[in-house]
Coordinates of C-alpha atoms in Angstrom, one line a residue:
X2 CA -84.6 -80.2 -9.7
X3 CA -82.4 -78.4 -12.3
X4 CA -85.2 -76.3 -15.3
X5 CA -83.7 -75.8 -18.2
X6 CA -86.5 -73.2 -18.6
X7 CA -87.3 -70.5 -16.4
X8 CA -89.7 -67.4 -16.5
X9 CA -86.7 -66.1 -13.9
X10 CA -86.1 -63.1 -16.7
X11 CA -82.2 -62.5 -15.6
X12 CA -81.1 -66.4 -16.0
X13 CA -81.6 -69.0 -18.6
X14 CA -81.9 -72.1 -15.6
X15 CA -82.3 -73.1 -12.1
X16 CA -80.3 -75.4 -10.3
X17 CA -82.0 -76.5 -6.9
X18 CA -78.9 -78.7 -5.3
X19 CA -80.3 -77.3 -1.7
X20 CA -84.2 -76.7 -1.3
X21 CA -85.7 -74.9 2.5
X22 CA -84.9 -72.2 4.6
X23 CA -86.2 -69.9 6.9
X24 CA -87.8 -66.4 7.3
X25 CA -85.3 -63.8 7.9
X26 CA -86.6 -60.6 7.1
X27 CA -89.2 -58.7 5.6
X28 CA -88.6 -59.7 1.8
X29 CA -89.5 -63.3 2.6
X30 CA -93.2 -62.6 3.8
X31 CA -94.6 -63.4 0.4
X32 CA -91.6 -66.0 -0.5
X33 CA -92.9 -68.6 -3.8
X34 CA -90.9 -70.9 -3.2
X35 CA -92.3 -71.2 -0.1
X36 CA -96.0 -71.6 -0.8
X37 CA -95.0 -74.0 -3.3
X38 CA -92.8 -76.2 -0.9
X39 CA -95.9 -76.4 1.1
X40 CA -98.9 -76.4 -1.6
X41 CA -98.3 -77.9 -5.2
X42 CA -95.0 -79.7 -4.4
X43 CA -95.1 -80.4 -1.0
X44 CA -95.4 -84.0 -1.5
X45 CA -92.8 -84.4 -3.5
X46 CA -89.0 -85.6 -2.2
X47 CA -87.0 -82.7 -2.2
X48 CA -89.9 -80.2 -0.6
X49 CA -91.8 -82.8 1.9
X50 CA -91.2 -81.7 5.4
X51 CA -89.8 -78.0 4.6
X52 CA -92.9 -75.9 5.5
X53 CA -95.0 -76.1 8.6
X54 CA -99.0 -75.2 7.8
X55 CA -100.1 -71.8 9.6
X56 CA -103.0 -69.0 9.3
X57 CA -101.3 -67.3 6.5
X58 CA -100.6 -70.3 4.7
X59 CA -97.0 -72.8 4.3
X60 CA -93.9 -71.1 6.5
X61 CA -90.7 -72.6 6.0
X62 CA -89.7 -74.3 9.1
X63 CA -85.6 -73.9 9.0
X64 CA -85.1 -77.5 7.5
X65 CA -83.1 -77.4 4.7
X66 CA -82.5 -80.2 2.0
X67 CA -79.4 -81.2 -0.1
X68 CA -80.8 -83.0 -2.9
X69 CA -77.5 -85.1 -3.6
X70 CA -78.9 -86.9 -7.1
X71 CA -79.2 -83.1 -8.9
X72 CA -75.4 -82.1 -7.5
X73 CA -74.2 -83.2 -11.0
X74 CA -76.5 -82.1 -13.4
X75 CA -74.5 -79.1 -14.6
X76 CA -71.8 -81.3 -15.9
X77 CA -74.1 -82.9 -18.5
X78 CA -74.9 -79.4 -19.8
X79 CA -73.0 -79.0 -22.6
X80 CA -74.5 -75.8 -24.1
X81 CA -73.8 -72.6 -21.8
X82 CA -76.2 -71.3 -19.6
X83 CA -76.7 -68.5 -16.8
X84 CA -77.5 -71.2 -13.8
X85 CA -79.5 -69.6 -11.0
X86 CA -78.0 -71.9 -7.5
X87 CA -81.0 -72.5 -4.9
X88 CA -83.9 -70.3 -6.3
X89 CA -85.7 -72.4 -4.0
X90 CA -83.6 -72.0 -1.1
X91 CA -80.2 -70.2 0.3
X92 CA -76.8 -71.5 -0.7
X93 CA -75.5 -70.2 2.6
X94 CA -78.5 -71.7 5.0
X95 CA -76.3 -72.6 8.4
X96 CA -78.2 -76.4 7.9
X97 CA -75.7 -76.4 4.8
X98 CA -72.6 -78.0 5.3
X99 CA -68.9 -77.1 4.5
X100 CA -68.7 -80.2 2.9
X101 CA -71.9 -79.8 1.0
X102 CA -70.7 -76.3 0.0
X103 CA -67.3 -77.5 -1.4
X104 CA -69.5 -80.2 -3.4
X105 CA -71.5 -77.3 -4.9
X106 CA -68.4 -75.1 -5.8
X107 CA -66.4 -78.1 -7.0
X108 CA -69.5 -78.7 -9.5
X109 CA -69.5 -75.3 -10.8
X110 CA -65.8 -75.5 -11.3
X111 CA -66.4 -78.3 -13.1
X112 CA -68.9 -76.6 -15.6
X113 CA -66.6 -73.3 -16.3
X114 CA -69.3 -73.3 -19.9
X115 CA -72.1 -72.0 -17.6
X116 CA -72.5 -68.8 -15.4
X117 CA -73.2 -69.6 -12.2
X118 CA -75.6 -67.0 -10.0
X119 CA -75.9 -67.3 -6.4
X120 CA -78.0 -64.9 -4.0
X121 CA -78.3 -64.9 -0.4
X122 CA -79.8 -63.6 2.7
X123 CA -76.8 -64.6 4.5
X124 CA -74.0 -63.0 3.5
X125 CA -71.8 -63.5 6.6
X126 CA -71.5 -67.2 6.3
X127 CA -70.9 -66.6 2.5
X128 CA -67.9 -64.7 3.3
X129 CA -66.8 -66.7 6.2
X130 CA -67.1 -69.3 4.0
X131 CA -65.9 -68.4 0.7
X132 CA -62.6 -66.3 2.6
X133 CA -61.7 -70.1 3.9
X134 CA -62.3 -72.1 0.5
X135 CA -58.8 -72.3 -0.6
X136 CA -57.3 -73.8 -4.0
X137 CA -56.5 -77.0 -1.4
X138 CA -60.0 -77.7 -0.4
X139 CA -61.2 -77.4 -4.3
X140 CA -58.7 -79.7 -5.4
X141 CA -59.9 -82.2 -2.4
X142 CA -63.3 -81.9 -3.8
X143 CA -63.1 -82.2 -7.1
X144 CA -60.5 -85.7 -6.0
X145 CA -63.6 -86.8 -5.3
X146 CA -65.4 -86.6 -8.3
X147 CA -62.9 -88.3 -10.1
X148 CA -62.6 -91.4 -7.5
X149 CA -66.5 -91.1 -7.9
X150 CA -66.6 -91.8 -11.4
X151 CA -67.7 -88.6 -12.9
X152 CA -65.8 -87.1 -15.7
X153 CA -63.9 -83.9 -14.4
X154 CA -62.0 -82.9 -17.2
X155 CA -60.8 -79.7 -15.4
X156 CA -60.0 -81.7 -12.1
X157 CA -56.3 -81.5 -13.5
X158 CA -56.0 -78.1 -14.4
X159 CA -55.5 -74.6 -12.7
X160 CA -58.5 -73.2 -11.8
X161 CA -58.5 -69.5 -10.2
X162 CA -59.8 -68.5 -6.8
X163 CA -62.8 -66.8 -6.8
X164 CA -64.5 -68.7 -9.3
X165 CA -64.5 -66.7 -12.8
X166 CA -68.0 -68.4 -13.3
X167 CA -69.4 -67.3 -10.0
X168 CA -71.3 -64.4 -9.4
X169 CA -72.2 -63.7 -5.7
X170 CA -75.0 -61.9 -4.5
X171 CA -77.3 -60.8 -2.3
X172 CA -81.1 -59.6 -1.4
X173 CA -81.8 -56.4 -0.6
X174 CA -85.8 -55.8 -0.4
X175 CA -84.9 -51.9 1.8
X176 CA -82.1 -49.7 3.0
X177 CA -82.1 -52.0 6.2
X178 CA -81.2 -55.0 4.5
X179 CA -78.9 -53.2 2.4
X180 CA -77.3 -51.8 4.9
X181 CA -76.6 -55.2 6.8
X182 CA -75.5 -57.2 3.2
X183 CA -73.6 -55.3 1.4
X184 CA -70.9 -53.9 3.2
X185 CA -70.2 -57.9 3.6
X186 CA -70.7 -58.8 0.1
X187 CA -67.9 -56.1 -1.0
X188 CA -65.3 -58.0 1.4
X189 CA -66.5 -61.7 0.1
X190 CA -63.7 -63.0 -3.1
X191 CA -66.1 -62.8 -5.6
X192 CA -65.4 -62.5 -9.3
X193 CA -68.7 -60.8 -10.1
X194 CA -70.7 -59.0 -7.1
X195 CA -74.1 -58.3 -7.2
X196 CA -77.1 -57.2 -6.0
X197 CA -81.4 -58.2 -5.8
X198 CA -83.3 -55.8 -4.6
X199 CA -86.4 -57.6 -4.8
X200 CA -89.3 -57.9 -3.7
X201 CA -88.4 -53.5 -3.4
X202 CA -90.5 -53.0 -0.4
X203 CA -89.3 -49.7 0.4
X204 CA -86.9 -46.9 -1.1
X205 CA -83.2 -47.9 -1.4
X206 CA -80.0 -45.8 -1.5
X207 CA -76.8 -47.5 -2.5
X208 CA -75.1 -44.2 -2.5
X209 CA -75.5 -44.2 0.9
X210 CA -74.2 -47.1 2.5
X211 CA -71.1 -46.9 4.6
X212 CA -68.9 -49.4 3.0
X213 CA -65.7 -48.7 5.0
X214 CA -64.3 -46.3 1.8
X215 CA -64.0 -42.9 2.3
X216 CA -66.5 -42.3 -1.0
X217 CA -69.6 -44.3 -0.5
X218 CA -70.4 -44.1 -4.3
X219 CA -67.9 -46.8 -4.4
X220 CA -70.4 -49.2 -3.7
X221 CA -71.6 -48.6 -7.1
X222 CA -68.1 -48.1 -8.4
X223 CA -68.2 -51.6 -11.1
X224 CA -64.9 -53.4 -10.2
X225 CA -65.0 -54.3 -14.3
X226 CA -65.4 -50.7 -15.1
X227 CA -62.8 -49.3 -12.9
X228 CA -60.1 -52.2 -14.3
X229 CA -61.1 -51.0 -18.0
X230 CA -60.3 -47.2 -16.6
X231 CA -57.4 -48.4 -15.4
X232 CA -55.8 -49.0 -18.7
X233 CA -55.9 -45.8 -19.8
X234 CA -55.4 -43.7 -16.1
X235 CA -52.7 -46.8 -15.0
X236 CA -54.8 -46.1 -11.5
X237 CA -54.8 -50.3 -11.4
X238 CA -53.6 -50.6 -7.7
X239 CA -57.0 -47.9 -6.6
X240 CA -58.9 -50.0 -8.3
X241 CA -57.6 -53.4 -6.5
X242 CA -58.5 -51.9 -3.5
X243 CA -62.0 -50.2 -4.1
X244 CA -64.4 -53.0 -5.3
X245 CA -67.9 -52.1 -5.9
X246 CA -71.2 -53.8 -7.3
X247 CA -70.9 -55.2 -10.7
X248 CA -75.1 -55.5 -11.1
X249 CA -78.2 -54.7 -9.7
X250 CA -81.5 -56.0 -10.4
X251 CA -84.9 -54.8 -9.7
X252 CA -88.4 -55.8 -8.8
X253 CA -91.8 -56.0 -7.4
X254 CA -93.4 -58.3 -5.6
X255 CA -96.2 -60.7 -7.1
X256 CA -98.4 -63.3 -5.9
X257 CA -101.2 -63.1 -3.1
X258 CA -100.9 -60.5 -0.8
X259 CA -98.1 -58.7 -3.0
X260 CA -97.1 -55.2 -1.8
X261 CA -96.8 -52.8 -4.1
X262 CA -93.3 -51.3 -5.4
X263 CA -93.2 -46.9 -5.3
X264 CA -92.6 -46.4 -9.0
X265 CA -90.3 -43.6 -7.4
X266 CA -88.4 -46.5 -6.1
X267 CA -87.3 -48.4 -8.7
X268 CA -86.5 -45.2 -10.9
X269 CA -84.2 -44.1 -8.4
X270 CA -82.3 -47.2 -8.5
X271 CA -81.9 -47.0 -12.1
X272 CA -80.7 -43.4 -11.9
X273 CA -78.2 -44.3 -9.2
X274 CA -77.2 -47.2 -11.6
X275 CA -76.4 -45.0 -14.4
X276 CA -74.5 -42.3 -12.6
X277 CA -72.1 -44.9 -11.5
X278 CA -72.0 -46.8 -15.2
X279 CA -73.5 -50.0 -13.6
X280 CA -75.6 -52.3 -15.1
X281 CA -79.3 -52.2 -14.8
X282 CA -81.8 -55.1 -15.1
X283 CA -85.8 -54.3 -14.1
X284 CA -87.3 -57.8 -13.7
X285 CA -90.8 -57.1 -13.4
X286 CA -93.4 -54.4 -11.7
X287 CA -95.0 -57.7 -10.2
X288 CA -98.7 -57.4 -9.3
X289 CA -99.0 -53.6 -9.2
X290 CA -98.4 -51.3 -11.7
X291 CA -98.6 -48.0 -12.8
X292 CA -101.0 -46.6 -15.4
X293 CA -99.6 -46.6 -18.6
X294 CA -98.4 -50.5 -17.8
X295 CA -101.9 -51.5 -17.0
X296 CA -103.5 -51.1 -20.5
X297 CA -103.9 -55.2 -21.0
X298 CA -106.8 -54.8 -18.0
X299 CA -109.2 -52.2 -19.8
X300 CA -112.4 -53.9 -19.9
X301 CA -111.8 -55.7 -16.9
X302 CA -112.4 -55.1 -13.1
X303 CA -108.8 -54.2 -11.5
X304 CA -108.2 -53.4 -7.8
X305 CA -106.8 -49.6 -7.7
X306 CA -105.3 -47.3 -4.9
X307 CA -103.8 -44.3 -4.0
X308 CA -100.0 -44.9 -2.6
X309 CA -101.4 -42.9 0.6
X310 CA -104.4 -45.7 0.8
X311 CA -105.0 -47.1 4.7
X312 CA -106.4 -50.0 3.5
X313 CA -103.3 -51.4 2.5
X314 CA -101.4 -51.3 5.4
X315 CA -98.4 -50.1 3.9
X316 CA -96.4 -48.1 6.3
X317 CA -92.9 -48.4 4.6
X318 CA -92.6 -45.1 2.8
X319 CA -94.2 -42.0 4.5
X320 CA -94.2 -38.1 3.9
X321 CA -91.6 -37.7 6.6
X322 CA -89.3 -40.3 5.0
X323 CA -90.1 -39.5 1.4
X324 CA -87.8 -36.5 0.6
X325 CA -86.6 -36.6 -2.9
X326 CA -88.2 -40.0 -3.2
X327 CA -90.9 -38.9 -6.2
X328 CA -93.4 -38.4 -3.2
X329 CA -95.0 -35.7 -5.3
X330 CA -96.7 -37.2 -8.0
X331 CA -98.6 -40.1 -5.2
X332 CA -99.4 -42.5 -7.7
X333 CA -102.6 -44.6 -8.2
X334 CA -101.3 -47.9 -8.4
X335 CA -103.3 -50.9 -10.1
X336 CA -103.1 -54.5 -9.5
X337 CA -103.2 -55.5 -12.7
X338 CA -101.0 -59.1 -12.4
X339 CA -97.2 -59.6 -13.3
X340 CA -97.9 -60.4 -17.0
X341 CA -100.1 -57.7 -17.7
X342 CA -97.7 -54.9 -15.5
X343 CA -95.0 -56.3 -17.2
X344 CA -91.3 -55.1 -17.7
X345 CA -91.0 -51.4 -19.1
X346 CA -89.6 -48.6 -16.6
X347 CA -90.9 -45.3 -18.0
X348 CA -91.4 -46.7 -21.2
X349 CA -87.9 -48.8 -21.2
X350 CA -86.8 -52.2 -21.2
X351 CA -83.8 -52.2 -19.0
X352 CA -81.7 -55.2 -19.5
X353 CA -78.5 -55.1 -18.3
X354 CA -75.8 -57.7 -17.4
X355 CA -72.5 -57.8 -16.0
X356 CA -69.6 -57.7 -19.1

């Protein structure tokens, strides 16, 4: 199923070639795409069979789903887009073949018009993959497109490796996660490199992850920015060799059983991004909100609490572990739903992209 409308506030489509996956960490408690495959679509083709029924509702049973009549759907968009790949599942899922994969990529370098965004939970097999896709195995794949009868009008042209279209990604919902992806996204080809930390369910250094460089801000060190400084320092070849994150976008979580999002988090984030000149994009507070976000619910019966409150069983962020995380201020929350919480940090739209 590819939208050409999405309420996904950092792309313009979704293109759901693969559909399934499996639980791997913390983020993917409250996964939508999830409860959908195993609620309001789970009888149709590309989501029956995907989620197993349990206590706590649908739970993606590892099954995975590559929805061949949607592979070509980008090549009849003529008008360019921002394409998010799999929001309903992850590119890099092992039931995902090489084959299937050099499909997918041959697509998207069919469609150079559109900007192709791809996140995953498994970044190892995206850059054991993506370090073996050579020029030969794209021009295979897109031979067979041609012998297929689809129109590949760039099937005869050069086409660089990594994709110029492409940007690769991955989730990072706390400093665990981070500090397993990462490190392995910064040594995937990628033309664009970025980061979702969402759902943010817990605080999150980037400045702090031990990228193999000898300055671990260089993980927020924009490859694009340091190529532009490089034309007037002629430092190119440092720059070669110390790629950083070209993005990061932030989030709550929304939905039943949302946890909140530290306001302290996300603010951090944004500082961290600005120090280091890279773009900033806040998708949403999700469910809960601070104060001055949750004016839409005056008159109306909201569910409130104290950051410190027991009765949410939120043992992510504690006094110990809080130092210079805005711990002071222990906000009152409210759970005042994603539309009315909205989008402003402090105030702020924050809508950055990638040049």
């Amino acid at each position: 199923m590819m939208a050409d409308k999405t309420h996904i506030e950092w792309t313009d489509a979704t293109w759901n070639v693969v559909t399934g996956c499996a639980i791997v960490s913390p983020g993917c408690t409250n996964c939508y795409a999830m409860k959908l495959a195993g609620t309001r679509l789970r009888d149709h083709p590309s989501r029956n069979g995907l989620t197993t029924d349990s206590k706590a509702g649908p739970v993606w049973n590892g099954q995975v789903r590559f929805n061949t009549g949607w592979l070509t759907q980008p090549l009849r968009w003529t008008k360019p887009r921002k394409v998010f790949v799999c929001a309903h599942g992850d590119l890099f899922h092992e039931g995902v073949t090489d084959d299937q994969l050099d499909q997918i990529f041959a697509v998207m370098a069919l469609a150079p018009q559109h900007v192709f965004q791809v996140l995953t939970k498994r970044p190892k097999r995206m850059h054991d993959y993506l370090l073996a896709f050579t020029a030969e195995r794209l021009s295979k794949a897109l031979r067979a497109f041609v012998h297929a009868g689809e129109k590949a009008t760039q099937a005869d042209r050069f086409i660089p490796l990594p994709l110029p279209n492409v940007w690769m990604g991955v989730s990072a919902e706390d400093q665990t996660r981070a500090n397993e992806r990462i490190p392995v996204l910064l040594e995937t080809p990628a033309a664009i490199r970025w980061v979702s930390a969402e759902p943010l369910i817990g605080p999150l250094d980037l400045t702090a992850i031990d990228d193999g460089f000898s300055d671990p801000r260089n993980v927020l060190r924009s490859f694009s920015a340091q190529l532009q400084a490089a034309q007037y320092t002629e430092s190119i070849d440092l720059c070669i060799d110390t790629p950083g994150l070209d993005w990061v976008v932030v989030g709550g979580e929304s939905g039943a059983g949302s946890r909140p999002m530290h306001p302290g988090w996300a603010r951090d984030l944004r500082d961290q991004c600005a120090d280091a000149g890279v773009p900033f994009l806040f998708k949403q507070w999700g469910d809960w909100t601070p104060g001055e976000n949750a004016q839409n619910t005056i008159g109306r019966t909201v569910e409130t609490a104290d950051w410190f409150n027991d009765a949410w069983n939120y043992q992510t962020l504690t006094p110990a572990s809080a130092e210079g995380m805005y711990i002071d201020d222990e906000p009152t929350l409210y759970r005042a739903g994603k539309r009315a919480a909205g989008r402003l940090l402090d105030g702020q739209l924050h809508d950055g992209y990638p040049a």
